[in-house]
Every structure is written in C-alpha cells, then in structure tokens.
Coordinates of C-alpha atoms and ligand atoms in Angstrom, one line a residue:
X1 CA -7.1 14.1 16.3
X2 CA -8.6 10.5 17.6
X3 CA -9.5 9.4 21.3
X4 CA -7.2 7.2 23.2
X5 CA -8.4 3.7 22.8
X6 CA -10.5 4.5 19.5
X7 CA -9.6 1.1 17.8
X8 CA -9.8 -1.2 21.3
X9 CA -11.3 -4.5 19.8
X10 CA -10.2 -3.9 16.0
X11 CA -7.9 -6.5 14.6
X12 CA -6.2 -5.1 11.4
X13 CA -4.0 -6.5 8.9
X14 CA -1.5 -4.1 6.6
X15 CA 0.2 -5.9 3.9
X16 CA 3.6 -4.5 3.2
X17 CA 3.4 -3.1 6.7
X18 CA 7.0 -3.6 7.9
X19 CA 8.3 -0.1 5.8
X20 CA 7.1 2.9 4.3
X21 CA 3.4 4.2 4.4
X22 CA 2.2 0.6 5.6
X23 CA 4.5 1.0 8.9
X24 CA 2.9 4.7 9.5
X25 CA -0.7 3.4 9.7
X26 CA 0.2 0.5 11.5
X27 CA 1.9 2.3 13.6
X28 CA -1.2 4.4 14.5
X29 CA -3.6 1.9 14.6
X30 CA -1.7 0.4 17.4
X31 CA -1.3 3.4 19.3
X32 CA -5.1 3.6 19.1
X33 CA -5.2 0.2 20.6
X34 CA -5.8 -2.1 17.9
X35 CA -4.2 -5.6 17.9
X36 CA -2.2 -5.1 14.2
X37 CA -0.5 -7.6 11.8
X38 CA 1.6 -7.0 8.9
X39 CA 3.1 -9.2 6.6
X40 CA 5.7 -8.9 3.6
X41 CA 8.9 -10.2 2.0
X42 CA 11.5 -9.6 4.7
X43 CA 10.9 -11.0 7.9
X44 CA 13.8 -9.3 9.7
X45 CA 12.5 -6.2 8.4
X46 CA 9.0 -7.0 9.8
X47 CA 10.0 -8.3 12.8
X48 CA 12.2 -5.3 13.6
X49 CA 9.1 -3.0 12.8
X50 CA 7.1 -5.3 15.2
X51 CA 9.5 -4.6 17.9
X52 CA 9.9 -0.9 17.1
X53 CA 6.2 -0.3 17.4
X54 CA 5.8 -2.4 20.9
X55 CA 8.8 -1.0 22.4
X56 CA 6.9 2.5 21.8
X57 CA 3.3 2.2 22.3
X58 CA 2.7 -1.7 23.7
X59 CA 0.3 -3.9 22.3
X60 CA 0.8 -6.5 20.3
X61 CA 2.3 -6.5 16.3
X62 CA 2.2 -9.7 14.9
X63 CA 4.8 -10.7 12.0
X64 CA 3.8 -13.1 8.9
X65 CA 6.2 -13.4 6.2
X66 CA 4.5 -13.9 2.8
X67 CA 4.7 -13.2 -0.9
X68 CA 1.3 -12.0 -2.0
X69 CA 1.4 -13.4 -5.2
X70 CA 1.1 -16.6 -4.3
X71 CA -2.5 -17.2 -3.5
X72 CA -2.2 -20.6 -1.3
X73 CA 0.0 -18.4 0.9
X74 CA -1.8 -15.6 1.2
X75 CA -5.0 -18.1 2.2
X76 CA -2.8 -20.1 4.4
X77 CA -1.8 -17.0 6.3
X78 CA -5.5 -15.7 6.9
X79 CA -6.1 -18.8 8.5
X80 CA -3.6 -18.7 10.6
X81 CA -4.8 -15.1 11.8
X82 CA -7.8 -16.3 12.4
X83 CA -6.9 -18.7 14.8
X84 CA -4.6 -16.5 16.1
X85 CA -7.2 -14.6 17.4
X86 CA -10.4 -14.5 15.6
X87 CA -11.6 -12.7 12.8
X88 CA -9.6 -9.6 11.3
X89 CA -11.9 -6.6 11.8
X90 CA -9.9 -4.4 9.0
X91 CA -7.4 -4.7 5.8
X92 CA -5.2 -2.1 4.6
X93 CA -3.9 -3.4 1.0
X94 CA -0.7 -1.3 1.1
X95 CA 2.1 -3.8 -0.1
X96 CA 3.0 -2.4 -3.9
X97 CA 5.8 -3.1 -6.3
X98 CA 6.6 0.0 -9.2
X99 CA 9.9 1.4 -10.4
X100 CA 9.6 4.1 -13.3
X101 CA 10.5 2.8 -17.2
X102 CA 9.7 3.6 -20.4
X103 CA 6.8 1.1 -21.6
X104 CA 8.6 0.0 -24.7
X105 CA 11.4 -1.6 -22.1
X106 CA 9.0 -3.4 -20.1
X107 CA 9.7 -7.3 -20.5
X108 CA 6.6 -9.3 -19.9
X109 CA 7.8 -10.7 -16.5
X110 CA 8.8 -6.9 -15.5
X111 CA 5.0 -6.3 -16.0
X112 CA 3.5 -9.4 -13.9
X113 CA 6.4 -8.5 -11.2
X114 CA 3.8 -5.1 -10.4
X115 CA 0.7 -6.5 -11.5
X116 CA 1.5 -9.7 -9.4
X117 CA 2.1 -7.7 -6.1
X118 CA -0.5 -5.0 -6.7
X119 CA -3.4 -6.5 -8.8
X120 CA -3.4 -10.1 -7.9
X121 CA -2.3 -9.9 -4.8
X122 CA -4.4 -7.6 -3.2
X123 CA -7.5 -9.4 -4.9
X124 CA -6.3 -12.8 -3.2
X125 CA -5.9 -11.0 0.6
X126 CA -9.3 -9.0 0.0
X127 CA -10.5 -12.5 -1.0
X128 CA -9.1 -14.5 1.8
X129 CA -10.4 -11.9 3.9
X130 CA -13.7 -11.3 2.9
X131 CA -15.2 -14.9 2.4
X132 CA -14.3 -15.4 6.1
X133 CA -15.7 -12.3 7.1
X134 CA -19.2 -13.4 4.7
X135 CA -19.1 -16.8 6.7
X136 CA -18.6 -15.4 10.3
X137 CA -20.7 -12.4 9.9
X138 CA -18.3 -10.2 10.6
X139 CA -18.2 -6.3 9.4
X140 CA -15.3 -5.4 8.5
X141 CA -13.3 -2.5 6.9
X142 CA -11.0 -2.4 3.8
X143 CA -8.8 0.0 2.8
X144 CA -6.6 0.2 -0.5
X145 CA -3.6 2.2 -1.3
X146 CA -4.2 3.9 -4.8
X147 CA -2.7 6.8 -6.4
X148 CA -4.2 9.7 -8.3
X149 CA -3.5 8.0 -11.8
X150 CA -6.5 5.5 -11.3
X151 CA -8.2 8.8 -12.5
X152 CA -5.7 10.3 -15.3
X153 CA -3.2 7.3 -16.5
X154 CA 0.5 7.8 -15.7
X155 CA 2.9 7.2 -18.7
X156 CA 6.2 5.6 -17.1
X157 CA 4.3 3.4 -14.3
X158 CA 1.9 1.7 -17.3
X159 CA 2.0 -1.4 -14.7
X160 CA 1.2 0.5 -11.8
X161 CA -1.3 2.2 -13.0
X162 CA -3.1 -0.6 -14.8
X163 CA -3.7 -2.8 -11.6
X164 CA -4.1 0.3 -9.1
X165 CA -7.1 1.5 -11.4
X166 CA -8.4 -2.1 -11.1
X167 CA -7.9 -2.0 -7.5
X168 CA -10.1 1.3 -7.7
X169 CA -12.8 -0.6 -9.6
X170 CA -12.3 -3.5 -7.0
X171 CA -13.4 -0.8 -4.3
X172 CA -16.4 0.1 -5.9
X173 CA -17.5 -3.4 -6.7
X174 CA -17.3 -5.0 -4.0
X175 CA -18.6 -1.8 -2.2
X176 CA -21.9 -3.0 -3.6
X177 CA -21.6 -6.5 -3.8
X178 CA -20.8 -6.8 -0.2
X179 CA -22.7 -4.0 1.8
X180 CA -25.6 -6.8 2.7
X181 CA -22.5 -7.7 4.7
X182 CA -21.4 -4.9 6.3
X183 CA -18.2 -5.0 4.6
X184 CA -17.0 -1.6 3.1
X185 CA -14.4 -0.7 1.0
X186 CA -12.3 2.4 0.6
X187 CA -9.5 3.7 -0.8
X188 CA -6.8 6.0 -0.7
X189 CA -4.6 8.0 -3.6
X190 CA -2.2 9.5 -2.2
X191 CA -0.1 12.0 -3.7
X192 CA 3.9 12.4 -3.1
X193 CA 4.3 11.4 0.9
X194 CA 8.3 10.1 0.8
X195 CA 8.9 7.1 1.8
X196 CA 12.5 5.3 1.2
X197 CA 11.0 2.3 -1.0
X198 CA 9.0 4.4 -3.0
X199 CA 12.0 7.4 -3.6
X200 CA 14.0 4.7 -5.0
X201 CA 12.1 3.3 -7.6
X202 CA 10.7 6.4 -8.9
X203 CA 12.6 9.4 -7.9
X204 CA 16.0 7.4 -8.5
X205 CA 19.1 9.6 -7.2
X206 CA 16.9 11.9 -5.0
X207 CA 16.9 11.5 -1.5
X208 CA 13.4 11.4 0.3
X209 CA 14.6 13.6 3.0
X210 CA 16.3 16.4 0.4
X211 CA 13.6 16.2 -1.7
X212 CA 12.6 19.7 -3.2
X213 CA 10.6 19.1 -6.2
X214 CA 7.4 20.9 -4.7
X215 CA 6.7 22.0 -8.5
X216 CA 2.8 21.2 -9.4
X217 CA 1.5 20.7 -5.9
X218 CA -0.6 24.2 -5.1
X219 CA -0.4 23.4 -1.5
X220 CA 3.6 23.9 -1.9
X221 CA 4.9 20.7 -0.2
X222 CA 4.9 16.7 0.2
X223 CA 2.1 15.2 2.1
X224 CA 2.9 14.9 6.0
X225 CA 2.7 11.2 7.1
X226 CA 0.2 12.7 9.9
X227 CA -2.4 13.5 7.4
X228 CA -2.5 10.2 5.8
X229 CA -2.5 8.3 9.0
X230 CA -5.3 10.2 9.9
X231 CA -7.0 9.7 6.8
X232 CA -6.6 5.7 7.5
X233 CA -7.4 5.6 11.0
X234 CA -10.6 7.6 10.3
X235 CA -12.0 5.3 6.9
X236 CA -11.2 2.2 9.9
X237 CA -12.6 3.7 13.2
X238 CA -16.9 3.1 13.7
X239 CA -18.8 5.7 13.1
X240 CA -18.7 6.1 9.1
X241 CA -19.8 2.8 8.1
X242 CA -22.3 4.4 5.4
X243 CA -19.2 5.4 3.9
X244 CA -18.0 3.1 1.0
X245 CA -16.9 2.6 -2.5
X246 CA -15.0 6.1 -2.1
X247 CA -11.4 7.3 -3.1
X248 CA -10.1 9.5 -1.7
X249 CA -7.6 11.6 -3.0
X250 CA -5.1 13.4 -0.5
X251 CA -2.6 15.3 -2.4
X252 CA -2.9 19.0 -1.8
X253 CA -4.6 19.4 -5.1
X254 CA -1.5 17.8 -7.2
X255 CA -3.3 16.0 -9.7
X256 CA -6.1 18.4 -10.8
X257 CA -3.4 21.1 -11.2
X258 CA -0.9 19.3 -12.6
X259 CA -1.8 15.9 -13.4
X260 CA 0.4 14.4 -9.9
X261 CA 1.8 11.6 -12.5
X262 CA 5.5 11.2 -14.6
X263 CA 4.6 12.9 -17.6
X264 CA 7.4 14.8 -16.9
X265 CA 9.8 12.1 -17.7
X266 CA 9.2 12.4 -22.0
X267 CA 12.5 14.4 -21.3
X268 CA 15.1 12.1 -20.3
X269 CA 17.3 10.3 -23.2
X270 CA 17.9 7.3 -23.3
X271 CA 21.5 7.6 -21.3
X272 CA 19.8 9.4 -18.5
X273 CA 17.3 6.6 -18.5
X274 CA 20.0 3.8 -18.4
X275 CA 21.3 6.2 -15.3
X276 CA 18.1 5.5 -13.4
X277 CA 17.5 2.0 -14.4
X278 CA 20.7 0.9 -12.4
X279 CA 19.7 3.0 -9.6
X280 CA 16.5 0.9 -9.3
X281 CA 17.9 -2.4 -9.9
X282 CA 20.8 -1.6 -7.2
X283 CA 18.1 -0.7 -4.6
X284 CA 16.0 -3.4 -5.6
X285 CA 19.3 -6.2 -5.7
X286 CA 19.8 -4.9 -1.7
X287 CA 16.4 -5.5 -0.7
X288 CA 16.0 -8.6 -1.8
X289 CA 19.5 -10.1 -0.5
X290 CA 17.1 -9.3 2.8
X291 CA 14.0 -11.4 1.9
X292 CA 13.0 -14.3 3.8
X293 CA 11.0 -16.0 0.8
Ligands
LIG301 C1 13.0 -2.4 -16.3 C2 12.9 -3.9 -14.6 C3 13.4 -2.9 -13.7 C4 13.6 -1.6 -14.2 C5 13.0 -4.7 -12.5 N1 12.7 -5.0 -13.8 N2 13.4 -3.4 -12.4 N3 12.7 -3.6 -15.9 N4 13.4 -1.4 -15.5 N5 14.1 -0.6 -13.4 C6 12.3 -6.3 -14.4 C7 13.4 -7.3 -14.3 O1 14.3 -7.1 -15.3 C8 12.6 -8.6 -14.4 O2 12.3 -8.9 -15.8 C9 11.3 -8.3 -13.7 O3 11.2 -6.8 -13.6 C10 11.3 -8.9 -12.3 O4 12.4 -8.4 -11.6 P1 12.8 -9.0 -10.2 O5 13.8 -8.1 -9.6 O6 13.2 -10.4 -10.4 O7 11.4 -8.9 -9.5 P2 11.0 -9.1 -8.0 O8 12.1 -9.6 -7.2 O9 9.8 -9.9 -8.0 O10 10.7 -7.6 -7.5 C11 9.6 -6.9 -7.8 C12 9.8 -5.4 -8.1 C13 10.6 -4.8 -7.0 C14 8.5 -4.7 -8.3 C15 10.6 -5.3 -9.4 O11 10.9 -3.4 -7.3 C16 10.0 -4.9 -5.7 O12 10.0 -5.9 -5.0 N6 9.4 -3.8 -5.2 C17 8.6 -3.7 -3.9 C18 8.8 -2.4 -3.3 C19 8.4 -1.2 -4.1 O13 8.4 -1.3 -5.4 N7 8.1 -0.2 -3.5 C20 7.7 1.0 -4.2 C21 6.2 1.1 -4.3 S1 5.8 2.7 -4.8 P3 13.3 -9.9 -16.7 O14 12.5 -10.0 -18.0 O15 14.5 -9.1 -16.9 O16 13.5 -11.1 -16.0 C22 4.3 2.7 -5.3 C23 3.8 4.1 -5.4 C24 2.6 4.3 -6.1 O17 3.6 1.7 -5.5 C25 2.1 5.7 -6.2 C26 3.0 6.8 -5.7 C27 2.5 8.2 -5.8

C-alpha cells in the first residue's frame, strides 16, 4: 500500500511494542524505514522482537525496559531517547493491561493495575513526549490504541474501558491544545484483531489461531493485522497532518451492529467465571516470571 522508504527520517516510539498489535506496527514502521523503539516489561521479550525485526528488514530497533506506571521512569527513558538520537518524531501508546471480570470482584488494586498501565501511563509517555517536542519545536505524531467501547461502555472491562475513554478524551484535547505546535493526536479502536496477550485475558480457553466466534461482526471475520498496520502507518506518514483529534474505528462494522463489547458475558455463573479467572491469572503468573522489572 505505502512507498519504500515512506517513514525515512521518522523516529517512533511504541510502548508495549515487543508482542502483540505493538510488534505489528513496529514492525511496519521499520520496514518503511523508520528508526523504531519500543519499550515494556520483559526485556528478553523486547530484545528478541528487536532482533526478529532487524534480522528481517535491517534498520535499527532499539530496546528500553520500563514499567509505565512509574512516571520518573517513563521521563528518565525519553531522555535517554533523545540523546539517543534526537527528538522522537512519533508515539504509538499501545502498551495495555485488561483481563475480563465481573465488576463486583474487582479489588481496588485490580482496578489501578489497568488504569495504572492504560490511563496514567499513557498520560506520563504522551507527557514526556510532548513537552520535549513543545521545547524543540518539533511536530510530531501520536497515536493511541482505543477500543470501540470509548463510545458504548463495555460491562466486564469496567477498568479498561474507563481509562481508554479518557485516553479518547486525551486525543481530542490535546488535539486542540497542541496544534499551535504541530503536534496531532489520533487514535485507533480496533475491533477483535487476535493477538496472544489479548486472547488470554479476555477470550480465556480460546486459542487466537482457532478462534471462530465471527458472531456480530457484518464483515464475517477478525481484523487482518494488515489493515491495522496500514491504518498506523498512514495516521504517522506526512501528508495528513490537518488530520487530528480523530478515532478511528476499524472493526468491520462490529460495534454499530452489535455493540463489539462483553455484554455477552451476563451468561456465565459464577463456576464458569471462577473457570476463567484461573486461566487469566495462570497466563498472567507466566508472563511475569519473564519480567525484567
Ligand atoms: C480479578 C484480577 C485478575 C482477574 C489480576 N487481578 N487478574 N482480579 N480477576 N482475572 C488482580 C489481582 O488479584 C491483584 O489484586 C491486581 O489485579 C493486580 O494483579 P497483579 O497480577 O499483581 O498485577 P500486575 O502484575 O501489575 O499485572 C497487571 C495486569 C496483567 C493488568 C493484571 O494482566 C498484565 O500485566 N497485563 C498486560 C498485558 C495485557 O493485559 N494484555 C491484554 C491487553 S488487551 P489484589 O487485590 O488481589 O492484590 C486490551 C484490549 C483492549 O487492552 C480492547 C480489545 C478489543
């Protein structure tokens, strides 16, 4: 779809970048000849990606391993960037944390878990990021990973849902506050695209590649990682910079046929529930015995 060479000169950070949705656009963006970074919990899982994606396309991926919810790190690690190389040019706030649960089981610190990664965090990198970008005059492109429930709720993912529709109103703010700059803000709600980390936590027992549930979607099937990567490469590439404060939903129609969120769930009992509850907290225990920090 894109020109060889369409992102030459663009530095670009994508938090949560070493799995999942974030490793597919930072995958692309280096194949179009941007110089990408990615950070998250796991450095051997980041530094494996980094590899991975050099082996295949050259370049350079650069590894920082860093919890978003601390702010002093996610500061410290801008800086670093920026010495690295200079300024970022673009920021795709992709890193997430969600598993599916009945509200009324929700301890507080289950709550600020999600809201920690997805709220807070992506507020302190879009804030590290963008006060640089103010101060060196920089234009610059961000990009935020939403879902189609920043629109319609989703009962089961209260937490989610909560900071990804402020993440939504974050787009739109800033968006105005900083166009003088020439710093734009976008995001994207995607609909069901499997990916491993997501499967786990909210379509516990179902594997993402035998996945049929195709129930809801008038288009008849799960995203294809192509689309969204296309989708993300074209909000970061020059020539759309009047384009901000937008989300974009890419979901073959899901939610405004059938609401794309886990209403659905009202039917499990409370056994089924306890079923899925130590699926997630097994898949969860294994990729933490793998974090770095
Ligand atoms: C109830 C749970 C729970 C569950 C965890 N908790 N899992 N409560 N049901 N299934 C509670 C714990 O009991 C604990 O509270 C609190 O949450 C913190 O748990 P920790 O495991 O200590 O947290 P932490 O190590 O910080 O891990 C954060 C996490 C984890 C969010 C819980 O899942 C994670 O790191 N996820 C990152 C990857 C991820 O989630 N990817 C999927 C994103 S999908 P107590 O009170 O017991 O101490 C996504 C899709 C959006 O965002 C849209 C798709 C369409």
């Amino acid at each position: 779809m894109f020109r060889d060479g369409l992102l030459k000169g663009k530095r670009i950070l994508v938090t949560g970048g070493g799995t999942g949705l974030g490793k597919e656009m930072a995958e692309d963006y280096l194949r179009l000849g941007a110089e990408v970074y990615i950070c998250g919990r796991r450095k051997n899982v980041l530094d494996d990606t980094a590899r991975e994606l050099m082996d295949k396309h050259g370049g350079s991926v650069k590894t920082h391993s860093v919890d978003i919810r601390v702010a002093a790190a996610v500061d410290e690690m801008i800086a670093e960037i920026w010495a690295d190389g200079g300024p970022l040019t673009g920021l795709v706030n992709n890193a997430a944390g969600n598993f599916i649960s009945p509200t009324k089981d929700l301890s507080p610190r289950g709550f600020d878990a999600i809201a920690g990664i997805v709220f807070h965090g992506s507020f302190y990198v879009t804030l590290a990021c963008g006060k640089r970008w103010i101060e060196d005059k920089v234009p610059a492109s961000v990009i935020s990973i939403l879902t189609t429930w920043v629109w319609n709720g989703s009962p089961f993912t209260v937490p989610s849902a909560m900071s990804k529709a402020g993440l939504n109103i974050m787009t739109k703010s800033l968006a105005a506050e900083w166009g003088e700059y020439g710093i734009r803000l976008n995001a994207i709600a995607p609909g069901p695209f499997p990916t491993k980390g997501a499967w786990e936590r909210l379509s516990p027992g179902e594997s993402v590649e035998g996945d049929t549930s195709r129930e809801g979607i008038p288009m008849g099937r799960v995203g294809r990682m192509d689309e969204l990567k296309n989708l993300a490469t074209f909000l970061m590439a020059d020539g759309c910079e009047y384009l901000t404060g937008q989300t974009i939903a890419i979901d073959g129609a899901m939610h405004l046929a059938s609401g794309g969120n886990f209403s659905r769930l009202s039917k499990l009992s409370e056994a089924e529930w306890a079923g899925m509850r130590e699926m997630i907290r097994s898949a969860n225990e294994k990729d933490k015995a793998q974090r770095s920090i």
